[in-house]
Amino acid sequence: MSKKVYLTLLVILLCITMPGCGKSENPDISANPEASSNPSSGADNNNNNTTELPEISEPPEETESPETTKNPEPEQTPGKTKKPKTETVTLVPDQQYSDDNKAVKILGLKEYQKLESENYTDKAGKGKKFLVLFLSITNTASEEDYINYNYVSAKVDGKSIENTSIINEPKSYPSIFTHIPSGSTIGGFIVWKVPEDWKKMEFVYNGWKDRDNVSLKATFTPDDLSDPLIYNPNNL
């Protein structure tokens, strides 16, 4: 009997001295913090087998730094075509000027106080004279030419003067302002009203300036007056 009591006391003593003796064996929840903070996570895992992928954030848009920004190239301006220089040719009485497209000759220069016919009389007016320039022009170009009065300019004693028109035809010459067929020669006149005591007359024609880069000019004084032949188209 005493032996059984002794053994019983010994078992009780051992239980007291051994750690954890008599305590319930509950699982240590500190070992799994996730399980302790979310008791139902196990149930959710059992009911839903889909694994959520982590959200991927889009990279920020690339912007060019000031160093890499390209400056726009300036627009290229086409170079201007240099226009050929205009050649000024001086006409001299009884000397013909010619090039690839034409031939021009002064036939005469004459003064008239008046020009009359059976039907009409052209009068220069008091203190004035008609100064008539006679020319022949040959068109050697491949197309028709036209002598345009808008391209005629003149000065008398330094003052600008415009050519005029008359009814009568001096020496039977027609007006020079007309069409000239290719390969043809015409004769004609230009007339101005000038003072009776004029000293110097300057004449310029720029009708071929744009086409041939040629400007024709002539300078006359009373010493250059000459009487042309009667008009004959065959002898120009």
Short mmCIF file of C-alpha atoms in Angstrom, two decimals:
data_model
loop_
_atom_site.label_atom_id
_atom_site.label_comp_id
_atom_site.label_asym_id
_atom_site.label_seq_id
_atom_site.Cartn_x
_atom_site.Cartn_y
_atom_site.Cartn_z
CA MET A 1 0.00 0.00 0.00
CA SER A 2 2.73 2.42 0.92
CA LYS A 3 4.49 1.57 -2.29
CA LYS A 4 1.49 2.59 -4.42
CA VAL A 5 1.21 5.86 -2.55
CA TYR A 6 4.85 6.52 -3.11
CA LEU A 7 4.55 5.94 -6.88
CA THR A 8 1.50 8.17 -7.08
CA LEU A 9 3.30 11.02 -5.37
CA LEU A 10 6.26 10.54 -7.66
CA VAL A 11 4.08 10.82 -10.82
CA ILE A 12 2.43 14.00 -9.47
CA LEU A 13 5.82 15.51 -8.74
CA LEU A 14 7.07 14.75 -12.22
CA CYS A 15 4.03 16.33 -13.79
CA ILE A 16 4.56 19.48 -11.77
CA THR A 17 8.23 19.79 -12.62
CA MET A 18 7.89 19.01 -16.39
CA PRO A 19 6.95 22.07 -18.57
CA GLY A 20 3.59 21.98 -20.31
CA CYS A 21 2.36 19.09 -18.27
CA GLY A 22 -1.39 19.21 -17.88
CA LYS A 23 -1.91 21.86 -20.61
CA SER A 24 -4.13 21.31 -23.68
CA GLU A 25 -2.30 20.84 -26.96
CA ASN A 26 -3.75 23.76 -28.97
CA PRO A 27 -1.79 24.72 -32.12
CA ASP A 28 0.55 27.69 -31.78
CA ILE A 29 -1.15 30.38 -33.91
CA SER A 30 1.86 32.65 -33.66
CA ALA A 31 3.68 30.39 -36.13
CA ASN A 32 1.24 31.37 -38.93
CA PRO A 33 0.33 35.07 -38.71
CA GLU A 34 -1.75 34.92 -41.86
CA ALA A 35 -3.88 32.14 -40.50
CA SER A 36 -4.41 33.99 -37.26
CA SER A 37 -5.42 37.26 -38.92
CA ASN A 38 -7.74 35.57 -41.41
CA PRO A 39 -9.32 32.47 -39.93
CA SER A 40 -11.50 31.92 -42.95
CA SER A 41 -8.66 32.00 -45.49
CA GLY A 42 -8.45 28.25 -45.48
CA ALA A 43 -12.08 27.95 -46.42
CA ASP A 44 -11.73 30.45 -49.20
CA ASN A 45 -8.78 28.60 -50.63
CA ASN A 46 -10.78 25.42 -50.68
CA ASN A 47 -13.75 27.02 -52.45
CA ASN A 48 -11.84 29.09 -55.07
CA ASN A 49 -8.97 27.52 -56.99
CA THR A 50 -8.39 30.65 -59.20
CA THR A 51 -5.12 32.36 -58.49
CA GLU A 52 -5.22 36.14 -58.86
CA LEU A 53 -2.28 37.55 -60.86
CA PRO A 54 -0.56 40.60 -59.48
CA GLU A 55 -1.65 43.87 -61.15
CA ILE A 56 0.93 45.15 -63.65
CA SER A 57 1.20 48.88 -63.80
CA GLU A 58 1.73 50.47 -67.23
CA PRO A 59 5.08 52.15 -67.76
CA PRO A 60 4.96 55.94 -67.92
CA GLU A 61 4.85 57.52 -71.36
CA GLU A 62 8.24 58.40 -72.72
CA THR A 63 8.81 62.07 -73.26
CA GLU A 64 11.71 63.57 -75.15
CA SER A 65 14.05 65.51 -73.03
CA PRO A 66 15.08 68.98 -74.21
CA GLU A 67 18.41 67.58 -75.26
CA THR A 68 16.81 64.99 -77.57
CA THR A 69 14.02 67.17 -79.01
CA LYS A 70 14.68 67.71 -82.70
CA ASN A 71 14.28 71.18 -84.04
CA PRO A 72 12.12 71.35 -87.19
CA GLU A 73 14.15 71.75 -90.32
CA PRO A 74 13.62 75.11 -92.02
CA GLU A 75 11.69 75.04 -95.27
CA GLN A 76 13.89 75.09 -98.30
CA THR A 77 13.26 78.15 -100.44
CA PRO A 78 13.90 77.46 -104.10
CA GLY A 79 16.61 79.65 -105.49
CA LYS A 80 15.53 82.45 -107.75
CA THR A 81 16.39 82.04 -111.38
CA LYS A 82 18.68 84.82 -112.40
CA LYS A 83 17.22 86.77 -115.28
CA PRO A 84 19.60 87.35 -118.18
CA LYS A 85 20.88 90.88 -118.44
CA THR A 86 19.16 93.03 -121.04
CA GLU A 87 21.41 94.22 -123.86
CA THR A 88 20.88 97.79 -125.01
CA VAL A 89 21.48 98.20 -128.73
CA THR A 90 21.91 101.63 -130.30
CA LEU A 91 20.39 102.10 -133.75
CA VAL A 92 22.35 104.23 -136.16
CA PRO A 93 20.93 105.64 -139.44
CA ASP A 94 21.72 103.52 -142.50
CA GLN A 95 23.10 100.68 -140.34
CA GLN A 96 21.03 97.57 -139.79
CA TYR A 97 20.79 95.75 -136.46
CA SER A 98 20.02 92.02 -136.63
CA ASP A 99 19.88 88.93 -134.39
CA ASP A 100 18.30 85.48 -134.59
CA ASN A 101 14.73 86.84 -134.54
CA LYS A 102 14.76 90.19 -136.32
CA ALA A 103 16.50 92.87 -138.34
CA VAL A 104 15.83 96.58 -137.81
CA LYS A 105 16.96 99.53 -139.92
CA ILE A 106 16.37 103.30 -139.75
CA LEU A 107 15.20 104.52 -143.17
CA GLY A 108 14.87 108.23 -142.46
CA LEU A 109 13.85 111.03 -140.08
CA LYS A 110 11.74 113.94 -141.32
CA GLU A 111 9.94 117.00 -139.95
CA TYR A 112 6.49 118.14 -141.08
CA GLN A 113 4.55 121.25 -140.18
CA LYS A 114 1.47 119.54 -141.54
CA LEU A 115 0.50 116.45 -143.53
CA GLU A 116 -2.37 116.84 -145.94
CA SER A 117 -4.37 114.84 -148.42
CA GLU A 118 -7.58 115.34 -150.39
CA ASN A 119 -9.71 114.35 -147.41
CA TYR A 120 -7.84 115.48 -144.31
CA THR A 121 -4.97 117.64 -143.07
CA ASP A 122 -2.93 116.75 -139.98
CA LYS A 123 -1.60 119.89 -138.26
CA ALA A 124 1.09 119.82 -135.58
CA GLY A 125 -0.17 123.02 -133.94
CA LYS A 126 1.35 126.34 -133.04
CA GLY A 127 5.03 126.10 -132.14
CA LYS A 128 5.06 122.35 -132.91
CA LYS A 129 6.28 120.05 -135.66
CA PHE A 130 5.64 116.44 -136.56
CA LEU A 131 8.86 114.45 -136.20
CA VAL A 132 8.50 111.20 -138.15
CA LEU A 133 10.85 108.22 -137.81
CA PHE A 134 10.82 105.72 -140.69
CA LEU A 135 11.86 102.10 -140.02
CA SER A 136 12.03 98.72 -141.72
CA ILE A 137 11.68 95.54 -139.64
CA THR A 138 12.24 91.94 -140.77
CA ASN A 139 10.79 89.11 -138.69
CA THR A 140 13.24 86.17 -138.87
CA ALA A 141 11.63 84.31 -135.94
CA SER A 142 9.57 81.16 -136.43
CA GLU A 143 6.35 82.86 -135.29
CA GLU A 144 4.48 86.07 -135.95
CA ASP A 145 5.74 89.24 -134.29
CA TYR A 146 3.84 92.35 -133.22
CA ILE A 147 5.21 95.87 -132.85
CA ASN A 148 3.44 97.30 -129.79
CA TYR A 149 3.18 101.07 -129.27
CA ASN A 150 2.95 100.51 -125.48
CA TYR A 151 6.66 99.65 -125.46
CA VAL A 152 7.74 102.90 -127.11
CA SER A 153 9.17 105.67 -124.92
CA ALA A 154 10.85 108.91 -125.90
CA LYS A 155 12.31 112.14 -124.56
CA VAL A 156 12.76 115.49 -126.27
CA ASP A 157 15.35 117.74 -124.68
CA GLY A 158 15.10 115.68 -121.47
CA LYS A 159 11.28 115.74 -121.22
CA SER A 160 9.19 112.61 -121.72
CA ILE A 161 6.96 112.69 -124.77
CA GLU A 162 4.40 110.24 -126.16
CA ASN A 163 4.05 109.25 -129.77
CA THR A 164 0.89 110.44 -131.47
CA SER A 165 -1.31 109.31 -134.33
CA ILE A 166 -2.11 110.93 -137.66
CA ILE A 167 -4.54 110.21 -140.48
CA ASN A 168 -2.25 110.74 -143.41
CA GLU A 169 0.65 108.45 -144.33
CA PRO A 170 3.93 110.32 -144.88
CA LYS A 171 5.79 109.10 -147.97
CA SER A 172 3.00 106.48 -148.29
CA TYR A 173 4.37 104.55 -145.28
CA PRO A 174 1.86 102.85 -142.99
CA SER A 175 2.09 102.82 -139.20
CA ILE A 176 4.83 100.53 -137.86
CA PHE A 177 2.50 99.21 -135.15
CA THR A 178 1.27 96.07 -136.84
CA HIS A 179 1.70 92.29 -137.05
CA ILE A 180 4.69 90.92 -138.96
CA PRO A 181 4.39 87.35 -140.28
CA SER A 182 7.38 85.07 -139.92
CA GLY A 183 9.87 85.64 -142.71
CA SER A 184 8.33 89.00 -143.73
CA THR A 185 9.68 92.55 -143.88
CA ILE A 186 7.58 95.66 -143.32
CA GLY A 187 8.20 99.40 -143.43
CA GLY A 188 6.44 101.91 -141.22
CA PHE A 189 6.64 105.11 -139.23
CA ILE A 190 6.36 106.49 -135.70
CA VAL A 191 5.44 110.15 -135.20
CA TRP A 192 5.75 112.65 -132.34
CA LYS A 193 4.77 116.28 -131.88
CA VAL A 194 7.93 118.15 -130.88
CA PRO A 195 8.80 121.82 -130.32
CA GLU A 196 9.93 123.66 -133.44
CA ASP A 197 13.29 124.34 -131.83
CA TRP A 198 13.95 120.84 -130.48
CA LYS A 199 17.61 119.94 -129.98
CA LYS A 200 17.76 116.26 -129.00
CA MET A 201 15.34 113.37 -129.25
CA GLU A 202 15.86 109.97 -127.52
CA PHE A 203 13.87 106.94 -128.59
CA VAL A 204 13.60 103.51 -126.90
CA TYR A 205 11.68 100.35 -127.88
CA ASN A 206 11.39 97.50 -125.34
CA GLY A 207 9.00 95.22 -127.22
CA TRP A 208 11.68 92.50 -127.46
CA LYS A 209 13.06 92.93 -123.95
CA ASP A 210 11.27 89.95 -122.39
CA ARG A 211 11.63 87.63 -125.37
CA ASP A 212 15.16 88.42 -126.59
CA ASN A 213 16.62 90.47 -123.71
CA VAL A 214 17.22 93.32 -126.13
CA SER A 215 16.32 96.99 -125.78
CA LEU A 216 16.66 99.17 -128.86
CA LYS A 217 17.42 102.87 -128.58
CA ALA A 218 18.38 105.73 -130.86
CA THR A 219 19.38 109.36 -130.31
CA PHE A 220 18.66 112.04 -132.91
CA THR A 221 19.44 115.71 -133.46
CA PRO A 222 18.32 117.98 -136.31
CA ASP A 223 21.53 116.98 -138.06
CA ASP A 224 20.12 113.45 -138.48
CA LEU A 225 17.14 114.58 -140.55
CA SER A 226 16.96 112.66 -143.82
CA ASP A 227 14.27 112.14 -146.41
CA PRO A 228 13.38 108.44 -146.89
CA LEU A 229 12.51 106.86 -150.19
CA ILE A 230 8.89 106.52 -151.20
CA TYR A 231 7.44 103.40 -149.61
CA ASN A 232 7.95 100.25 -151.65
CA PRO A 233 7.54 96.92 -149.79
CA ASN A 234 9.83 95.22 -152.30
CA ASN A 235 12.76 97.58 -151.69
CA LEU A 236 12.93 97.65 -147.88
#
